[in-house]
Amino acid sequence: MASITSKLYSDDVSLLVVLLDTNPFLWSGENTTTNSLSFPKFLTHVFSFLNSILLLNQLNQVVVIATGLNSCDYIYDSSSSPTTVESLENGRMPALCSKLLQNLEEFLARDQELNKDESPPGIASSLLSGSLSLALCYIQKVFRSGPLHPQPRILCLQGSSDGPEQYVAIMNAIFSAQRSMVPIDACVIGAQHSAFLQQASYITGGVYLKPPQLDGLFQYLSTVFSTDLQSRSFLQLPKPVGVDFRASCFCHKKTIDMGYICSVCLSIFCKHHKKCSTCGGHYLVSCKISGFQV
Amino acid sequence: MWKCMRAASLWTIWEERNGRIFQEKERSLAEVKECIMTRTISWLKTSDLFVNYSIDDLRRNWAVVASTTSTNIILQAERKSPPEGHKFTKEGSKQALLNLTQDPEMGGGYIFEFDKFSDRDVCRDFVGKVLGKIQSMVSSGQDARAVSERSAVAVHDEQLSTREMEHRMKLLREDSELQKLHKQFVIAGVLTESEFWATRKKLLDTDARTSKQRVGFKSAMLADVRPLTDGRTNKVTFSLTPEIIHQIFAEKPAVHQAFLNFVPNKMTEKDFWTKYCRAEYLHRTKNSIAAAAEAAEDEELAIFLKHDDILASEARRKIRRVDPTLDMEADQGDDYMHLPDHGIFRDGNKEVMDSEYELYKRTLSQDLNRHAAVVLEGRALDLELGDTRTVAEALARSKQVELATESSDEKANEKRLERLSQMAGIEDLQSSRGLPFAPLCIKDPREYFDSQQANALQALGDTIGGMKPINYSLSTEEAYGSLRDLISEMKATGLNHPVVKPDVALKVLNALTQHLSSTKHHVGKNPQESVLDRLPRKTKEELLHHWTSIQELLKHFWSSYPITTTHLYSKVTRLKDAMSQIYPKLQEIKESMQSDFRHQVSLLVQPMLQALDAAFAHYEAELQKRSTKAGTRPNGTV
């Protein structure tokens, strides 16, 4: 695998790809008061964390991808920093933060434009599948850049709930991450656990954490998620008690426990279909399977 | 038993006649038959042979009962001392014998002679089953009587061959877990044998598959028969087995033809083979002059001594079909037979070509090549080698069929010509050929993504239970607007100071470390280590056994739905009872554990209980539906 050659590099150099959840419905409105974490505070924690990552090792890289409602985009790439250091006029924050904020604002504007107004308010989920794919593409580019490259990992800071319609795309992304040996860590700051991210961490060998105390988010991030891959072999990191392995069906995107499986392409359906919509196979016999939780 | 039956039928008919005349009571024919049967059975029960079986049992297994009349000794013997094994003669042999071998300490074995093979077969199967059951039940120490009783019922349900029975017993013996499951379910009557093995067809099939291999000819040159010489007399003995004869027919078509022509018209088979062996002997002695002389005398012998004409014509035909692009010229140089000091050793002598008597010579290379060609062609017939005549005829038939298909095979000819033209073609002078291809069919990905949006709206209503739904009273513009305001505010005010309050950070750190250390204590250092390994062995085995039994039961349970026949209904009821027996056992295990393991065990047991609960719930729901449906029907018929 490509990442084995990174052994020639120093062992603890890491490339961290952070997927920020910028779902406006998550951060604005009454939720923030109940969540005890406002968006500025959240960004403060995250920026400090990113700075600390860059401080750990001179060769560390950080990439930030924003997960919006209708689109995702790269917001920040530490390896492409310009030579001149821009800072704000009042010099209140480091260049990283100001640049990030600027890009984030522009991204939100673009995302809002993409918004089709026919859709009623209340689409809860952000496009996690899109940002995962963007992250994996970037990592693949890094793999192909030469024999010396940092060890990549993905950190998802997710607050919105899972959209079952993204099940197939997310599972595909998870499996390709597994194949490229890229761990997906998940830090869930929303109100509920995320089944997709639990599965992602379980399958790829990452860490899943839902911090009970959100105002100490920076402490969680720096204790658990700043560890590089080489150190993880001798560090103890929190393990979830169980993993929710429920799948969602391919026809209606509902989360199901028991369903029907195509014997050719293994697509999952909630009702018996004569013809599989993914691979076009015809069936004579139907058989039900039930899923067990671990 | 036949005496019994005769008497019973007479008695019943007399009774019926009396009834019809004096009491004007009439009974149907079926009733009368039933009466006769019952009478016979109740009379038979007085014999100590059947005293342990209920009337129902005997009635259900009437076939077994009827055939055991001639073998009642077997059953008695079995009960007293279980047999170790059984052997039997093949069908078609003179006597139908069944040999029950026993532990020599208990006193030898028994040989039974039967009148009919069918009787013997029934008993053989029965004994085979009993034996199998005994062998697998030896560990549990069950009474052989109960075994034979159970197998009496089982015999009636399925007609299995002894081989299959033995195979199943072997599988059970080898896999102790399978045996435990089998004992738990089949012997207890929850599942029947056929249901138990229905899902394990793969295990049963593998053996059968291997024995279906078609065996070809042996590579050893059997047709090259060597005689045995008796040093004292001048006799030479050739022994021909059917296998050798089959090979001879395959390799030497002239002999085959001669056989078909001469036997049994001109000479008997024995004479034919005697002449053949004589010819072989003459060949072996390399006395071509003598061979020529004998050939001149006896025309039949001549056939064996001369070269095979049929073979020659076959070879000529084959040569005509050889690919003309093959370069035969090169083979001339390989002919080292005619060089001096060259030759193939055969039987210690060098073969020397003598042109005069070449007709009567046979070279080793010819024989070898012919044998190799025949072996590679494979066995044309699959029948057992019995009667030589039938083999010869069958071979002749198959050859004719082959010839017919060859000559009428237009397509093959066409293909050959096409291939020839392809090979002989000069590439530079030809235009490029379009290669055949299958059109690519990729599903339109847009279709997939478009459906996402539509489904996403539907999915809104399906919040997963137990989760707090996020409040969305804002419109999108408001949401975006407020977010962007926050960002610009942040740009103005800068980052929050301090990033994290120190006491909060300390609290978090403590909580994390405590959590980590507690999980380490509970789950173990090694993330790959499973909880099961840390439990005491007995508990682990029990849990695993319960898990496999639950799997088995659930498999059968869920496959029986939807219920269409009463058989399925009774099966489902049985399964449900078995499952409700396991349920409290699981609870017991949970409670009996020590406190430090209790949590993990309950975590392990949880999914099992959930699965059982789901099954019970489904069962109850179905029952409800059925009862409401039955209630709406007028007569309450189900």
Coordinates of N, CA and C in Angstrom, one line a residue, chain A residues 72-255:
Chain A
C72 N -19.6 21.2 -0.6 CA -18.5 21.1 0.3 C -17.3 21.8 -0.4
D73 N -16.4 22.3 0.3 CA -15.2 22.9 -0.3 C -14.0 22.9 0.6
Y74 N -12.9 23.0 0.0 CA -11.6 23.2 0.8 C -11.6 24.6 1.3
I75 N -11.3 24.7 2.5 CA -11.3 26.1 3.1 C -9.9 26.5 3.4
Y76 N -9.1 25.5 3.8 CA -7.8 25.9 4.2 C -6.8 24.8 4.0
D77 N -5.6 25.1 3.5 CA -4.6 24.1 3.3 C -3.3 24.7 3.8
S78 N -2.7 24.1 4.9 CA -1.6 24.7 5.5 C -0.3 24.6 4.6
S79 N -0.3 23.7 3.7 CA 0.9 23.5 2.9 C 1.0 24.6 1.8
S80 N -0.1 25.3 1.6 CA -0.1 26.3 0.5 C -0.1 27.7 1.1
S81 N 0.4 27.8 2.3 CA 0.4 29.2 2.9 C 1.3 30.1 2.1
P82 N 0.9 31.3 2.0 CA 1.8 32.3 1.2 C 2.9 32.7 2.1
T83 N 3.9 33.2 1.4 CA 5.2 33.6 2.1 C 4.9 34.8 3.0
T84 N 4.1 35.7 2.5 CA 3.8 36.9 3.4 C 2.7 36.5 4.4
V85 N 2.9 36.9 5.6 CA 2.0 36.6 6.6 C 1.0 37.7 6.7
E86 N -0.3 37.4 6.4 CA -1.3 38.4 6.5 C -1.9 38.2 7.9
S87 N -2.1 39.3 8.5 CA -2.9 39.2 9.8 C -3.8 40.4 9.7
L88 N -4.8 40.3 10.6 CA -5.8 41.3 10.6 C -5.2 42.6 11.1
E89 N -6.0 43.6 10.8 CA -5.4 45.0 11.2 C -5.2 45.1 12.7
N90 N -6.1 44.5 13.4 CA -6.0 44.7 14.8 C -5.1 43.6 15.4
G91 N -4.6 42.8 14.6 CA -3.6 41.8 15.0 C -4.1 40.8 16.1
R92 N -5.5 40.6 16.1 CA -6.0 39.9 17.2 C -5.9 38.4 17.0
M93 N -5.8 37.9 15.8 CA -5.6 36.5 15.7 C -4.6 36.1 14.6
P94 N -4.1 35.0 14.7 CA -3.0 34.6 13.8 C -3.6 34.4 12.4
A95 N -2.6 34.4 11.5 CA -3.0 34.4 10.1 C -3.9 33.2 9.7
L96 N -3.6 32.1 10.3 CA -4.4 30.9 10.0 C -5.9 31.2 10.2
C97 N -6.2 31.8 11.3 CA -7.6 32.0 11.7 C -8.3 33.0 10.7
S98 N -7.6 34.0 10.5 CA -8.2 35.1 9.7 C -8.5 34.5 8.3
K99 N -7.5 33.8 7.8 CA -7.6 33.3 6.4 C -8.8 32.3 6.4
L100 N -8.8 31.5 7.4 CA -9.9 30.5 7.5 C -11.3 31.1 7.5
L101 N -11.4 32.1 8.4 CA -12.7 32.8 8.5 C -13.1 33.4 7.2
Q102 N -12.1 34.0 6.5 CA -12.5 34.6 5.3 C -13.0 33.6 4.3
N103 N -12.3 32.5 4.2 CA -12.7 31.5 3.2 C -14.0 30.9 3.6
L104 N -14.2 30.8 4.9 CA -15.5 30.2 5.4 C -16.7 31.1 5.0
E105 N -16.5 32.4 5.2 CA -17.5 33.3 4.8 C -17.9 33.2 3.4
E106 N -16.8 33.1 2.5 CA -17.1 33.0 1.1 C -17.8 31.8 0.8
F107 N -17.4 30.7 1.4 CA -18.0 29.4 1.2 C -19.5 29.4 1.5
L108 N -19.8 30.0 2.7 CA -21.2 30.1 3.1 C -22.0 30.8 2.1
A109 N -21.4 31.9 1.6 CA -22.2 32.7 0.6 C -22.5 31.8 -0.6
R110 N -21.5 31.1 -1.1 CA -21.7 30.2 -2.3 C -22.7 29.2 -2.0
D111 N -22.6 28.6 -0.8 CA -23.5 27.5 -0.4 C -25.0 28.1 -0.4
Q112 N -25.1 29.3 0.1 CA -26.5 29.8 0.2 C -27.1 30.0 -1.2
E113 N -26.2 30.4 -2.1 CA -26.7 30.6 -3.5 C -27.2 29.3 -4.1
L114 N -26.4 28.3 -3.8 CA -26.8 27.0 -4.3 C -28.1 26.5 -3.8
N115 N -28.5 27.1 -2.7 CA -29.7 26.6 -2.0 C -31.0 26.8 -2.9
K116 N -31.7 25.7 -3.2 CA -32.9 25.9 -3.9 C -34.0 26.2 -2.9
D117 N -34.8 27.3 -3.2 CA -35.7 27.7 -2.1 C -36.9 26.8 -2.0
E118 N -37.1 25.9 -3.0 CA -38.3 25.0 -2.9 C -38.2 24.1 -1.7
S119 N -37.0 23.7 -1.4 CA -36.9 22.8 -0.3 C -37.3 23.4 1.0
P120 N -38.2 22.8 1.8 CA -38.7 23.4 3.0 C -37.5 23.4 4.0
P121 N -37.5 24.3 5.0 CA -36.5 24.3 6.0 C -36.6 23.0 6.8
G122 N -35.5 22.6 7.2 CA -35.6 21.4 8.0 C -34.8 20.2 7.5
I123 N -34.1 20.4 6.4 CA -33.3 19.3 5.9 C -32.1 19.2 6.9
A124 N -32.1 18.2 7.7 CA -31.2 18.2 8.8 C -29.7 18.0 8.5
S125 N -29.5 17.2 7.5 CA -28.1 16.6 7.4 C -27.3 17.4 6.4
S126 N -26.0 17.5 6.8 CA -25.1 18.2 5.9 C -24.5 17.1 5.0
L127 N -23.7 17.6 4.0 CA -23.3 16.6 3.0 C -22.0 15.9 3.4
L128 N -22.1 15.0 4.4 CA -20.9 14.3 4.9 C -20.2 13.5 3.8
S129 N -21.0 12.9 2.9 CA -20.4 12.1 1.9 C -19.5 12.9 0.9
G130 N -20.0 14.1 0.6 CA -19.2 14.9 -0.3 C -17.9 15.3 0.3
S131 N -17.9 15.7 1.6 CA -16.6 16.1 2.2 C -15.7 15.0 2.4
L132 N -16.3 13.8 2.7 CA -15.4 12.6 2.8 C -14.7 12.3 1.5
S133 N -15.5 12.4 0.4 CA -14.9 12.2 -0.9 C -13.8 13.2 -1.2
L134 N -14.1 14.5 -0.9 CA -13.0 15.5 -1.1 C -11.8 15.2 -0.3
A135 N -12.0 14.8 0.9 CA -10.8 14.5 1.8 C -10.0 13.3 1.2
L136 N -10.7 12.3 0.8 CA -10.0 11.1 0.2 C -9.3 11.5 -1.1
C137 N -9.9 12.3 -1.9 CA -9.2 12.7 -3.1 C -7.9 13.4 -2.8
Y138 N -8.0 14.3 -1.8 CA -6.8 15.1 -1.5 C -5.7 14.1 -1.0
I139 N -6.1 13.2 -0.2 CA -5.2 12.2 0.4 C -4.5 11.4 -0.7
Q140 N -5.3 11.0 -1.7 CA -4.8 10.2 -2.8 C -3.8 11.0 -3.6
K141 N -4.0 12.4 -3.7 CA -3.1 13.2 -4.4 C -1.8 13.2 -3.6
V142 N -1.9 13.3 -2.3 CA -0.7 13.3 -1.5 C 0.1 12.0 -1.6
F143 N -0.7 10.9 -1.7 CA 0.0 9.6 -1.8 C 0.8 9.5 -3.1
R144 N 0.3 10.1 -4.1 CA 1.0 10.1 -5.4 C 2.0 11.1 -5.6
S145 N 2.2 11.9 -4.5 CA 3.2 13.0 -4.7 C 4.6 12.6 -4.6
G146 N 4.8 11.4 -4.1 CA 6.2 10.9 -4.0 C 6.3 10.0 -2.8
P147 N 7.5 9.4 -2.6 CA 7.7 8.4 -1.6 C 7.6 9.0 -0.2
L148 N 8.0 10.3 -0.1 CA 7.9 10.9 1.3 C 6.7 11.8 1.4
H149 N 5.8 11.3 2.3 CA 4.6 12.1 2.6 C 4.1 11.8 4.0
P150 N 3.4 12.7 4.6 CA 3.0 12.5 5.9 C 1.9 11.4 6.0
Q151 N 1.6 10.9 7.2 CA 0.6 9.9 7.3 C -0.8 10.6 7.5
P152 N -1.7 10.3 6.6 CA -2.9 11.1 6.6 C -4.0 10.4 7.5
R153 N -4.8 11.3 8.1 CA -6.0 10.8 8.8 C -7.1 11.9 8.6
I154 N -8.3 11.5 8.9 CA -9.4 12.3 8.7 C -10.1 12.5 10.0
L155 N -10.5 13.8 10.4 CA -11.2 14.0 11.6 C -12.5 14.7 11.2
C156 N -13.6 14.1 11.6 CA -14.9 14.6 11.3 C -15.5 15.3 12.5
L157 N -15.7 16.6 12.4 CA -16.4 17.3 13.5 C -17.8 17.5 13.0
Q158 N -18.7 16.6 13.5 CA -20.0 16.5 12.9 C -21.1 16.9 14.0
G159 N -22.0 17.7 13.7 CA -23.1 18.0 14.6 C -24.5 17.6 14.1
S160 N -24.6 17.6 12.8 CA -25.9 17.3 12.2 C -26.2 15.8 12.3
S161 N -27.4 15.4 12.2 CA -27.7 14.0 12.2 C -27.4 13.3 10.9
D162 N -27.4 12.0 10.9 CA -27.1 11.3 9.6 C -28.2 11.4 8.7
G163 N -27.9 11.6 7.4 CA -29.0 11.6 6.4 C -29.0 10.2 5.8
P164 N -30.0 9.4 6.0 CA -29.9 8.0 5.5 C -29.9 8.0 4.0
E165 N -30.2 9.0 3.3 CA -30.0 9.0 1.8 C -28.6 9.0 1.4
Q166 N -27.7 9.3 2.3 CA -26.3 9.3 2.0 C -25.6 8.0 2.3
Y167 N -26.4 7.0 2.7 CA -25.8 5.8 3.2 C -24.8 5.2 2.2
V168 N -25.3 5.0 1.0 CA -24.5 4.3 0.0 C -23.2 5.1 -0.2
A169 N -23.3 6.4 -0.4 CA -22.1 7.2 -0.7 C -21.1 7.2 0.4
I170 N -21.6 7.3 1.7 CA -20.8 7.3 2.8 C -20.1 5.9 3.0
M171 N -20.8 4.9 2.8 CA -20.2 3.5 2.9 C -19.1 3.3 1.9
N172 N -19.4 3.8 0.7 CA -18.3 3.7 -0.3 C -17.1 4.4 0.1
A173 N -17.3 5.7 0.6 CA -16.1 6.4 1.1 C -15.4 5.7 2.2
I174 N -16.2 5.1 3.1 CA -15.6 4.4 4.2 C -14.7 3.3 3.7
F175 N -15.3 2.5 2.8 CA -14.5 1.4 2.3 C -13.3 1.8 1.6
S176 N -13.3 2.9 0.8 CA -12.1 3.3 0.1 C -11.1 3.8 1.1
A177 N -11.6 4.4 2.2 CA -10.6 4.9 3.3 C -10.0 3.7 3.9
Q178 N -10.8 2.6 4.1 CA -10.3 1.4 4.7 C -9.2 0.8 3.8
R179 N -9.5 0.9 2.5 CA -8.5 0.3 1.6 C -7.2 1.0 1.5
S180 N -7.3 2.4 1.6 CA -6.1 3.2 1.6 C -5.5 3.3 3.0
M181 N -6.1 2.6 4.0 CA -5.6 2.7 5.3 C -5.5 4.0 5.9
V182 N -6.6 4.8 5.8 CA -6.7 6.1 6.3 C -7.8 6.1 7.4
P183 N -7.4 6.3 8.7 CA -8.3 6.2 9.7 C -9.3 7.4 9.7
I184 N -10.5 7.2 10.0 CA -11.5 8.3 10.1 C -11.9 8.4 11.6
D185 N -11.4 9.6 12.2 CA -11.8 9.8 13.6 C -13.1 10.6 13.5
A186 N -13.9 10.5 14.6 CA -15.1 11.3 14.6 C -15.3 11.9 16.0
C187 N -15.6 13.2 16.0 CA -16.0 13.9 17.2 C -17.4 14.5 17.0
V188 N -18.3 13.9 17.7 CA -19.7 14.3 17.4 C -20.2 15.3 18.4
I189 N -20.5 16.5 17.9 CA -20.9 17.6 18.8 C -22.4 17.8 18.8
G190 N -23.1 17.0 18.1 CA -24.5 17.2 18.0 C -25.2 16.6 19.2
A191 N -26.5 16.5 19.1 CA -27.2 16.0 20.3 C -27.3 14.5 20.3
Q192 N -27.1 13.8 19.1 CA -27.3 12.4 19.0 C -26.1 11.7 18.4
H193 N -26.0 10.4 18.7 CA -24.9 9.6 18.1 C -25.1 9.5 16.7
S194 N -24.0 9.3 16.0 CA -24.1 9.2 14.5 C -23.7 7.7 14.1
A195 N -24.7 7.0 13.6 CA -24.4 5.6 13.3 C -23.3 5.5 12.2
F196 N -23.4 6.4 11.2 CA -22.4 6.3 10.1 C -21.0 6.5 10.6
L197 N -20.8 7.5 11.5 CA -19.5 7.8 11.9 C -19.0 6.7 12.8
Q198 N -19.9 6.1 13.6 CA -19.5 5.0 14.4 C -19.0 3.9 13.5
Q199 N -19.7 3.6 12.5 CA -19.3 2.5 11.6 C -17.9 2.9 10.9
A200 N -17.8 4.2 10.6 CA -16.6 4.6 9.9 C -15.4 4.4 10.8
S201 N -15.5 4.9 12.0 CA -14.4 4.7 12.9 C -14.1 3.2 13.2
Y202 N -15.1 2.4 13.3 CA -14.9 1.0 13.6 C -14.2 0.3 12.4
I203 N -14.7 0.6 11.2 CA -14.1 -0.1 10.1 C -12.7 0.4 9.8
T204 N -12.5 1.7 9.9 CA -11.1 2.2 9.4 C -10.1 2.2 10.6
G205 N -10.6 1.9 11.8 CA -9.6 1.9 12.9 C -9.4 3.2 13.5
G206 N -10.4 4.1 13.4 CA -10.2 5.4 14.0 C -10.8 5.5 15.4
V207 N -11.0 6.7 15.9 CA -11.5 6.9 17.3 C -12.9 7.6 17.1
Y208 N -13.8 7.2 17.9 CA -15.1 7.8 17.8 C -15.4 8.4 19.2
L209 N -15.8 9.6 19.3 CA -16.0 10.2 20.6 C -17.2 11.2 20.6
K210 N -18.0 11.1 21.5 CA -19.1 12.1 21.7 C -18.8 12.8 23.0
P211 N -18.2 14.0 23.0 CA -17.8 14.6 24.3 C -19.0 15.0 25.1
P212 N -19.0 14.5 26.3 CA -20.2 14.9 27.2 C -20.1 16.4 27.6
Q213 N -18.9 16.9 27.6 CA -18.8 18.3 28.1 C -18.2 19.1 26.9
L214 N -19.1 19.9 26.3 CA -18.8 20.5 25.1 C -17.9 21.8 25.3
D215 N -18.0 22.4 26.5 CA -17.2 23.6 26.7 C -15.7 23.2 26.9
G216 N -15.4 22.0 27.1 CA -14.0 21.6 27.2 C -13.6 20.9 25.9
L217 N -14.2 21.3 24.8 CA -13.9 20.6 23.5 C -12.4 20.6 23.2
F218 N -11.8 21.7 23.4 CA -10.4 21.8 23.1 C -9.6 20.7 23.8
Q219 N -9.9 20.5 25.0 CA -9.2 19.5 25.8 C -9.4 18.1 25.2
Y220 N -10.6 17.8 24.7 CA -10.9 16.5 24.1 C -10.1 16.4 22.8
L221 N -10.1 17.5 22.1 CA -9.4 17.4 20.8 C -7.9 17.2 21.0
S222 N -7.3 17.9 21.9 CA -5.9 17.8 22.1 C -5.5 16.5 22.8
T223 N -6.4 16.0 23.6 CA -6.0 14.7 24.3 C -6.1 13.5 23.3
V224 N -7.2 13.5 22.6 CA -7.5 12.3 21.9 C -7.2 12.4 20.4
F225 N -7.6 13.5 19.8 CA -7.5 13.5 18.3 C -6.2 14.1 17.8
S226 N -5.3 14.6 18.7 CA -4.1 15.1 18.1 C -3.0 14.0 18.0
T227 N -3.3 12.8 18.5 CA -2.3 11.8 18.4 C -2.1 11.3 17.0
D228 N -0.8 11.2 16.7 CA -0.5 10.8 15.3 C -0.6 9.2 15.2
L229 N -0.6 8.7 14.1 CA -0.9 7.3 13.9 C 0.2 6.4 14.5
Q230 N 1.4 6.9 14.5 CA 2.4 6.0 15.1 C 2.3 5.9 16.6
S231 N 1.9 7.0 17.2 CA 1.8 6.9 18.7 C 0.5 6.1 19.1
R232 N -0.4 6.0 18.2 CA -1.6 5.3 18.6 C -1.4 3.8 18.9
S233 N -0.3 3.3 18.4 CA 0.0 1.9 18.7 C 0.3 1.7 20.2
F234 N 0.8 2.7 20.9 CA 1.0 2.5 22.3 C 0.2 3.4 23.2
L235 N -0.7 4.1 22.7 CA -1.5 5.0 23.5 C -2.9 4.4 23.6
Q236 N -3.5 4.6 24.8 CA -4.9 4.1 25.0 C -5.8 5.2 24.6
L237 N -6.7 4.9 23.7 CA -7.7 6.0 23.3 C -9.1 5.5 23.6
P238 N -10.0 6.3 23.8 CA -11.4 5.9 24.2 C -12.0 5.0 23.1
K239 N -12.6 3.9 23.6 CA -13.3 3.1 22.6 C -14.8 3.2 22.9
P240 N -15.6 3.2 21.9 CA -17.1 3.2 22.1 C -17.5 1.8 22.6
V241 N -18.6 1.9 23.3 CA -19.1 0.6 24.0 C -19.7 -0.3 22.9
G242 N -20.5 0.2 22.0 CA -21.0 -0.6 20.9 C -21.1 0.2 19.6
V243 N -21.3 -0.5 18.5 CA -21.4 0.2 17.3 C -22.7 -0.1 16.7
D244 N -23.4 0.9 16.2 CA -24.7 0.8 15.6 C -24.5 0.4 14.1
F245 N -24.7 -0.9 13.8 CA -24.4 -1.3 12.4 C -25.6 -1.3 11.5
R246 N -26.6 -0.5 11.9 CA -27.8 -0.6 11.0 C -27.6 0.1 9.7
A247 N -28.2 -0.5 8.7 CA -28.0 0.0 7.3 C -29.3 0.7 6.9
S248 N -29.2 1.5 5.8 CA -30.4 2.0 5.3 C -30.7 1.4 3.9
C249 N -32.0 1.2 3.6 CA -32.3 0.5 2.4 C -32.1 1.4 1.2
F250 N -31.8 0.7 0.1 CA -31.4 1.5 -1.1 C -32.6 2.1 -1.8
C251 N -33.8 1.6 -1.6 CA -35.0 2.1 -2.3 C -35.6 3.4 -1.7
H252 N -35.7 3.3 -0.3 CA -36.3 4.5 0.3 C -35.4 5.2 1.2
K253 N -34.2 4.7 1.4 CA -33.2 5.3 2.3 C -33.7 5.4 3.7
K254 N -34.5 4.4 4.1 CA -34.9 4.3 5.5 C -33.9 3.4 6.2
T255 N -33.7 3.7 7.5 CA -32.9 2.8 8.3 C -33.6 1.6 8.7

